[in-house]
XYZ file of C-alpha atoms in Angstrom:
560
model
C 101.864 83.144 208.250
C 104.654 80.521 207.347
C 107.723 81.767 205.404
C 108.106 80.907 201.864
C 110.969 78.791 201.339
C 109.858 75.952 198.944
C 107.819 76.630 195.872
C 106.150 74.286 193.710
C 105.310 74.622 189.857
C 102.782 72.319 188.117
C 103.155 72.388 184.438
C 106.598 72.491 182.973
C 106.257 73.813 179.385
C 108.107 76.862 178.122
C 106.313 79.237 180.815
C 106.340 76.643 183.780
C 110.045 75.831 183.235
C 110.847 79.502 183.171
C 108.944 80.021 186.615
C 110.781 77.313 187.903
C 114.095 79.163 186.897
C 112.881 82.371 188.361
C 112.408 80.708 191.690
C 115.519 78.816 191.730
C 117.616 81.666 190.848
C 116.191 83.535 193.619
C 117.540 80.749 196.035
C 114.172 78.886 196.793
C 113.773 75.104 196.810
C 111.668 74.325 193.821
C 109.414 71.242 193.172
C 108.256 71.012 189.406
C 105.497 68.429 188.786
C 104.239 67.112 185.432
C 101.838 64.692 184.410
C 104.153 62.034 182.635
C 107.697 61.349 182.975
C 108.149 62.303 178.902
C 106.924 65.938 180.025
C 109.046 65.808 183.076
C 112.164 65.462 180.927
C 111.097 67.911 178.512
C 110.458 70.497 181.433
C 114.107 69.563 182.832
C 115.552 70.137 179.278
C 113.948 73.438 178.798
C 115.346 74.431 182.069
C 118.862 73.161 181.278
C 118.834 74.747 178.012
C 117.899 78.007 179.316
C 120.599 78.174 181.935
C 123.164 77.146 179.693
C 122.314 79.804 177.012
C 122.643 82.391 180.034
C 126.153 80.971 180.821
C 127.086 81.153 177.074
C 125.985 84.831 176.617
C 127.903 85.907 179.861
C 124.887 86.346 181.872
C 125.271 83.505 184.374
C 128.374 81.999 186.032
C 128.617 78.321 185.561
C 128.840 77.683 189.068
C 125.574 79.375 189.750
C 123.917 77.587 186.869
C 124.864 74.260 188.686
C 123.484 75.620 191.975
C 120.267 76.756 190.144
C 119.573 73.086 188.982
C 120.454 71.605 192.197
C 117.706 73.550 194.017
C 115.268 72.052 191.425
C 113.531 68.567 191.835
C 111.357 67.417 189.055
C 108.730 64.867 189.584
C 105.523 63.250 188.271
C 104.433 62.583 192.154
C 101.996 64.938 193.529
C 102.468 63.864 197.087
C 105.727 65.696 196.901
C 104.157 68.872 196.730
C 103.138 68.736 200.588
C 106.346 70.701 201.732
C 105.351 73.325 199.486
C 104.838 76.968 200.970
C 103.523 78.243 197.627
C 102.358 76.396 194.538
C 102.027 78.204 191.002
C 99.981 76.246 188.445
C 101.078 76.718 184.829
C 98.856 74.098 183.054
C 96.983 74.874 179.883
C 94.083 77.632 179.950
C 91.512 75.021 180.524
C 89.162 75.890 183.469
C 88.142 72.335 184.157
C 91.773 71.306 184.161
C 92.778 74.127 186.644
C 89.807 73.106 188.956
C 91.299 69.563 188.761
C 94.434 70.514 189.868
C 93.239 72.676 192.781
C 91.069 70.026 193.719
C 93.885 67.491 194.114
C 95.900 70.069 195.942
C 93.276 70.495 198.853
C 93.931 67.058 199.860
C 97.792 67.506 199.973
C 98.874 70.840 200.970
C 99.465 72.297 204.470
C 96.174 74.475 205.369
C 98.137 77.708 205.292
C 100.005 77.333 202.075
C 99.296 79.641 199.024
C 97.576 78.402 195.775
C 98.528 80.722 192.734
C 97.640 80.635 189.064
C 99.825 81.819 186.488
C 96.588 82.062 184.052
C 96.999 85.086 181.416
C 93.223 85.656 181.156
C 90.937 83.382 183.156
C 89.028 84.491 186.003
C 90.851 83.904 189.360
C 87.492 83.779 191.235
C 86.344 81.071 188.739
C 89.721 79.178 189.440
C 89.551 79.532 193.023
C 85.998 77.812 193.097
C 87.863 74.530 192.507
C 89.360 74.510 195.793
C 87.870 74.402 199.210
C 89.870 77.217 200.355
C 89.441 80.232 197.990
C 90.807 82.783 200.496
C 94.310 81.135 199.857
C 94.175 81.467 196.107
C 95.580 84.474 193.982
C 97.038 85.097 190.648
C 100.602 85.212 189.935
C 101.043 85.996 186.505
C 104.456 85.985 184.947
C 105.560 87.109 181.351
C 107.280 85.040 178.712
C 110.247 84.731 179.245
C 110.074 84.491 182.722
C 113.583 84.817 183.495
C 113.961 87.868 181.407
C 110.653 89.981 181.740
C 110.144 91.636 185.210
C 106.617 92.156 185.400
C 104.407 89.806 187.760
C 100.912 90.727 188.076
C 99.445 89.627 191.449
C 95.622 89.111 191.244
C 93.296 89.304 194.100
C 89.561 88.111 194.417
C 87.057 89.196 196.746
C 87.962 86.279 198.952
C 91.734 86.561 198.921
C 93.454 86.879 202.376
C 95.200 90.259 202.012
C 98.198 88.863 204.076
C 98.679 86.286 201.353
C 98.841 89.175 198.281
C 101.331 91.159 200.585
C 103.695 88.055 201.055
C 103.458 87.276 197.159
C 104.438 90.931 196.526
C 107.532 90.724 199.057
C 108.662 87.451 197.437
C 108.163 88.761 193.772
C 110.218 92.029 194.968
C 112.869 89.191 196.288
C 113.035 87.696 193.088
C 114.048 90.927 191.362
C 110.797 91.207 189.933
C 108.268 94.203 189.335
C 104.945 93.336 191.405
C 101.495 95.078 190.366
C 98.447 94.268 192.368
C 95.206 93.790 190.236
C 91.700 93.083 191.234
C 90.283 90.060 189.442
C 89.380 91.721 185.792
C 89.187 90.200 182.520
C 92.931 90.370 180.987
C 94.141 91.952 184.168
C 96.269 94.973 183.123
C 98.659 94.191 180.521
C 96.688 91.984 178.444
C 93.463 93.802 178.581
C 95.363 96.576 177.190
C 97.196 94.743 174.753
C 94.409 92.617 173.324
C 92.103 95.819 172.533
C 95.382 97.144 170.526
C 95.775 93.933 168.810
C 92.047 93.774 167.696
C 92.349 97.335 166.267
C 95.509 96.417 164.401
C 93.991 92.950 162.908
C 91.064 95.082 161.822
C 93.344 97.387 159.972
C 95.138 94.276 158.188
C 91.605 92.836 157.487
C 90.241 95.846 155.928
C 93.373 96.466 153.748
C 94.272 99.582 155.357
C 97.990 98.943 155.459
C 100.310 96.198 154.574
C 101.591 93.869 157.291
C 105.085 95.342 156.961
C 104.252 99.038 157.213
C 101.714 98.088 160.035
C 104.516 96.916 162.060
C 107.035 99.641 160.951
C 104.103 102.166 162.212
C 104.231 100.879 165.752
C 107.781 99.778 166.290
C 109.464 103.109 164.726
C 106.695 105.613 164.579
C 105.352 104.672 168.427
C 108.601 103.292 169.788
C 107.297 100.140 170.693
C 109.378 97.047 170.841
C 107.795 95.320 168.086
C 104.983 95.651 165.759
C 101.655 93.907 166.633
C 102.019 91.414 163.808
C 105.479 90.377 164.808
C 104.174 90.024 168.472
C 101.361 87.994 167.770
C 103.471 85.595 165.623
C 105.826 85.378 168.570
C 103.031 84.626 171.128
C 101.154 82.355 168.806
C 98.045 83.174 166.700
C 96.009 80.253 168.776
C 97.138 81.771 172.028
C 96.092 85.286 170.992
C 92.822 84.059 169.647
C 91.913 82.019 172.924
C 93.196 84.887 175.297
C 90.997 87.509 173.035
C 88.143 85.394 173.368
C 88.262 85.008 176.977
C 88.452 88.621 177.333
C 85.483 89.306 175.173
C 83.471 86.630 176.966
C 83.818 88.574 180.076
C 83.665 92.027 178.930
C 81.595 92.245 175.654
C 83.965 95.157 174.761
C 83.822 96.171 170.950
C 87.506 96.789 171.199
C 87.832 93.046 172.081
C 85.597 91.471 169.589
C 87.006 88.384 167.933
C 88.815 88.697 164.700
C 87.393 86.557 162.062
C 90.469 86.621 160.128
C 92.469 85.629 163.372
C 90.158 82.701 163.758
C 90.524 81.560 160.291
C 94.308 81.604 160.324
C 94.439 79.281 163.316
C 92.176 76.791 161.754
C 94.197 76.869 158.839
C 97.177 76.006 161.063
C 98.799 79.153 160.546
C 99.951 79.666 164.266
C 103.013 82.031 164.031
C 106.906 81.109 164.708
C 105.994 77.753 166.114
C 104.252 76.532 162.881
C 106.721 78.249 160.610
C 104.127 80.477 159.101
C 101.640 83.374 160.614
C 101.457 86.891 159.397
C 105.072 86.203 158.350
C 106.602 83.227 156.843
C 109.685 81.644 158.986
C 112.787 79.931 157.913
C 111.435 76.671 159.743
C 108.992 76.041 162.810
C 110.455 77.639 165.868
C 112.508 79.973 163.957
C 112.265 83.675 164.324
C 113.972 84.183 160.889
C 111.727 85.812 158.446
C 111.957 84.713 154.953
C 110.420 86.263 151.577
C 106.969 85.106 150.712
C 104.106 86.017 148.253
C 103.232 89.017 150.450
C 106.843 90.378 150.538
C 107.192 93.970 148.838
C 109.314 94.452 146.202
C 112.403 96.661 146.466
C 111.825 100.265 145.618
C 112.654 101.486 142.049
C 114.858 104.478 141.397
C 112.603 107.337 140.121
C 115.346 109.609 138.947
C 113.965 112.153 140.941
C 116.484 115.348 141.289
C 114.292 118.383 142.344
C 111.603 118.864 145.211
C 109.597 121.967 146.061
C 108.774 122.733 149.557
C 105.988 125.370 150.212
C 106.597 127.191 153.555
C 108.838 128.603 156.096
C 107.904 127.053 159.304
C 109.386 124.422 161.615
C 108.581 121.377 159.480
C 109.010 123.042 156.046
C 112.773 124.281 157.466
C 113.488 120.831 158.552
C 112.363 119.056 155.396
C 114.525 121.619 153.136
C 117.277 120.844 155.315
C 117.067 116.874 155.188
C 116.148 116.947 151.434
C 119.475 118.771 150.612
C 121.440 116.532 152.762
C 119.620 113.616 150.710
C 121.144 115.124 147.548
C 118.129 116.794 146.051
C 117.731 120.111 144.701
C 115.105 122.103 146.678
C 113.150 124.721 145.616
C 111.645 126.710 148.544
C 108.541 129.059 148.303
C 108.306 131.141 151.305
C 105.286 133.139 149.947
C 102.914 130.877 148.285
C 100.452 133.885 147.172
C 103.559 135.263 145.155
C 102.897 133.773 141.780
C 106.400 134.355 140.667
C 107.888 132.240 143.397
C 105.149 129.467 142.749
C 106.432 129.357 138.957
C 109.729 128.203 140.274
C 107.894 124.928 141.082
C 107.181 124.169 137.337
C 109.890 121.742 136.838
C 110.237 119.563 139.968
C 108.945 116.321 140.554
C 107.729 116.640 143.699
C 106.197 119.500 145.582
C 105.287 119.262 149.410
C 102.908 121.686 151.149
C 104.222 122.377 154.425
C 103.078 125.918 155.617
C 102.573 126.331 159.347
C 99.016 127.192 159.571
C 98.218 126.914 163.299
C 97.490 130.334 164.794
C 97.788 131.549 168.494
C 95.482 134.052 170.211
C 97.914 137.039 169.699
C 97.448 136.291 166.017
C 93.744 136.417 166.070
C 93.655 139.316 168.111
C 95.630 141.399 165.831
C 93.302 140.733 162.932
C 90.732 143.347 161.860
C 87.395 142.823 160.702
C 87.611 141.968 156.990
C 91.212 140.924 157.177
C 92.201 137.337 155.952
C 94.170 134.726 157.883
C 97.845 134.336 157.288
C 98.864 131.848 154.482
C 97.562 131.100 151.183
C 93.828 129.461 150.992
C 94.733 125.613 150.557
C 91.752 125.264 147.901
C 93.392 128.021 145.670
C 96.893 126.709 146.160
C 96.313 123.136 145.355
C 94.217 124.286 142.091
C 97.306 126.416 141.062
C 99.639 123.965 141.756
C 97.476 121.679 139.549
C 98.053 124.205 136.457
C 101.638 125.153 137.288
C 103.323 121.856 137.550
C 104.013 118.986 135.163
C 101.394 116.023 134.795
C 103.985 113.612 136.380
C 104.775 115.803 139.363
C 103.486 114.402 142.817
C 101.630 116.711 145.024
C 101.785 116.244 148.879
C 100.534 118.115 151.967
C 101.651 117.484 155.445
C 98.592 119.661 156.822
C 95.364 118.235 157.698
C 93.496 117.855 154.455
C 92.253 114.685 152.748
C 94.428 113.279 149.868
C 91.240 113.007 147.862
C 90.415 116.808 148.231
C 93.954 117.417 147.076
C 93.531 115.302 144.096
C 90.184 116.740 142.948
C 91.281 120.328 143.584
C 94.549 119.752 141.655
C 93.280 117.857 138.989
C 96.092 115.053 139.941
C 94.015 112.310 141.619
C 96.632 109.924 140.988
C 99.534 111.643 142.157
C 98.313 113.271 145.293
C 99.158 112.035 149.019
C 99.009 113.386 152.379
C 101.818 113.265 154.739
C 102.220 112.923 158.559
C 106.025 113.651 159.734
C 106.095 111.997 163.262
C 108.772 112.799 165.886
C 111.573 110.397 165.772
C 111.687 107.637 168.795
C 114.549 105.427 169.811
C 113.809 103.124 167.119
C 113.894 106.052 164.339
C 111.399 108.029 162.508
C 108.360 107.420 160.559
C 106.663 109.527 157.907
C 103.298 108.406 157.052
C 101.840 108.484 153.321
C 98.128 108.820 153.127
C 96.774 107.535 149.816
C 93.528 107.142 147.876
C 92.027 104.256 146.073
C 93.297 105.859 142.907
C 96.722 106.831 143.921
C 99.406 105.584 141.442
C 101.959 102.736 142.486
C 104.508 104.843 140.639
C 103.808 108.119 143.068
C 104.042 105.911 146.186
C 107.337 104.167 145.019
C 108.742 107.722 144.489
C 107.806 108.793 147.877
C 109.210 105.717 149.432
C 112.532 106.491 147.804
C 112.484 110.183 148.945
C 111.542 109.055 152.729
C 114.415 106.565 152.558
C 116.806 109.090 151.033
C 116.208 111.651 153.973
C 116.692 108.996 156.826
C 113.215 108.195 157.726
C 110.927 105.127 157.220
C 107.815 104.993 155.251
C 104.196 103.822 156.098
C 101.759 103.754 153.236
C 98.162 103.422 153.966
C 94.744 104.630 153.278
C 94.048 108.089 153.967
C 91.642 107.614 156.820
C 91.826 109.613 160.216
C 94.672 108.896 162.213
C 96.507 107.073 159.413
C 98.139 104.396 161.368
C 100.296 105.540 164.286
C 97.660 107.618 165.825
C 94.625 105.522 164.890
C 96.084 102.769 166.948
C 98.396 104.511 169.644
C 95.836 107.072 170.763
C 92.879 104.672 171.533
C 95.420 102.596 173.120
C 96.454 105.285 175.453
C 92.753 106.392 176.087
C 91.881 102.781 176.899
C 94.693 103.064 179.877
C 92.952 106.188 181.112
C 89.570 104.580 180.860
C 90.924 101.731 183.066
C 92.606 104.084 185.593
C 89.167 105.557 185.675
C 87.291 102.282 186.295
C 89.404 101.484 189.133
C 91.558 98.559 187.659
C 94.945 99.628 188.988
C 96.986 102.770 189.670
C 98.782 104.943 187.447
C 102.211 103.685 188.667
C 100.999 99.950 188.314
C 99.547 100.418 184.770
C 102.645 102.118 183.494
C 104.740 99.550 185.163
C 102.749 96.658 183.570
C 103.363 97.879 180.207
C 106.873 98.946 180.876
C 108.214 95.598 182.567
C 105.460 93.111 180.998
C 105.542 94.376 177.576
C 108.877 96.071 177.038
C 107.218 99.607 176.087
C 109.859 102.381 176.397
C 107.559 104.025 178.615
C 104.179 103.749 180.044
C 100.636 104.752 178.691
C 100.392 107.593 181.196
C 104.119 108.787 180.669
C 103.455 108.804 176.986
C 100.130 110.814 177.210
C 102.369 113.296 179.584
C 104.937 113.592 176.677
C 102.582 113.713 173.890
C 100.476 116.118 175.898
C 96.736 115.167 177.175
C 95.371 117.893 175.124
C 96.833 116.247 171.922
C 95.544 112.862 172.806
C 91.911 114.479 173.371
C 92.199 116.070 170.133
C 92.885 112.849 168.163
C 90.403 111.247 169.960
C 87.845 113.470 169.122
C 88.838 113.662 165.248
C 88.730 109.800 165.324
C 85.084 110.130 166.806
C 83.760 112.939 164.524
C 85.215 111.584 161.302
C 83.797 108.188 160.878
C 86.903 106.388 161.095
C 85.689 102.976 161.316
C 86.749 102.367 164.658
C 84.304 101.083 167.574
C 83.104 104.211 169.237
C 83.785 102.862 172.477
C 87.645 102.668 171.598
C 87.562 106.425 170.469
C 85.335 107.882 172.582
C 87.490 110.274 175.102
C 87.665 108.941 178.858
C 85.905 111.530 181.030
C 89.040 111.359 183.070
C 91.236 112.405 179.999
C 88.891 115.227 179.398
C 89.159 116.294 183.129
C 92.952 116.210 183.078
C 92.971 118.597 179.897
C 90.568 120.970 181.457
C 92.445 121.143 184.806
C 96.011 121.110 182.884
C 97.002 118.489 185.140
C 99.556 115.776 184.200
C 98.949 111.836 184.865
C 102.234 111.187 186.355
C 104.284 112.816 188.977
C 101.307 114.249 190.986
């Protein structure tokens, strides 16, 4: 087949102009095509502004920027595409429009030229139906901003000539990109996984499970992702997300991708995110990334005057809490043996009690027990009831163990001042401590906990006490969905991990995350979410058979 030396890009919006820059930076001659001179001038301005920013930031030499622009020809004349070895269409996501473009190209291009679509969600097979030569059509999906993000999804159909896919993969590597080859499935890899996650996050907001700020903090800090889901949706555009989500759902009918009624209403109302100045957040002006206060902005946390905290337990979590609380300036009363009434009496005057016993037992512990022996550790029911009698009415009671906040409140007789805590491992973005509340938990108790969590150097996420709270309820089904994708033959472990790392900026791919967390832990959370009536779609929390298989065989997903 012919060598790819000249590339054409049809459609010079932000995405198309970015693709032009990628090819020109790679030393190729590029022809950019628009429908009107006004749009052509706009595309040239986008390209020029991008290279100027790169020069200003020291990422590009001025002489090289000049050479990049010299390689680009921008026109409104389709006949100039005759010299192109590869054409990438980047027109709006309307199938009829793409058919019109590809139909025109049949009469202009050489028979061995490659046709590629940058569609983010439409079927490449359906797009190829608009040309007389479907065997030379494939998808070449760049991610925005194209000059920065390295991922390129190369999507093949049943008719695509395998030699063309190999040529596009080789070209992508030459451009410094990370290509992954994917079959023509709805959403391909990155968007399919991303939009299932988006739908779950939107459901949490719509149901009042968590605030927008805490939702984003949970996933940015607690899960270590580049940004929270609502910030990302605002960046991409609510209208774009609504459209892509609808396309994926039409093709899959997956409950995980069912359209969000709230998102649709916001789009109809003109709340499109950064580009309109309002979305889930409010921005300084349309197109700005500067978030400004609005009616939903949380008030500053008031100082509680808390001086002492009680910690029950001596395990790893308890000892870390004691250390960090003391470093935060609190007087800590630690109860090593919760069955010792004298020790528990020392908690009478503290303003916050955290039950943090190590209750996990290993097989050796169980084998040493004789018939009639009690399990180590205080009975939690008795402990919470005793704490309700011992402590003052203003004391806040919390537990880091798997117990419902409503049960803690009922047993202690302190329903308005009882919560559960989930202390997450730190990520590169910090550490999250989740606070699970009930419908009657008092705001003053939440304010006190936010203050304490900030004082010990973590970030708080407050939500309703439901299985998985926020971090696990969003992250674990997202990871399980990646395993399901692998099991169904979408793509390999390597390509799925690369798609989310290079396309979405994840610190590591989903399979690397599973191996770090532990497949057994991921499975356990899936089962908890499935058994406990979490309110999530059953298919999103039902563990993939492949996940169960890896746990039973004690096999990692990566490096095998």
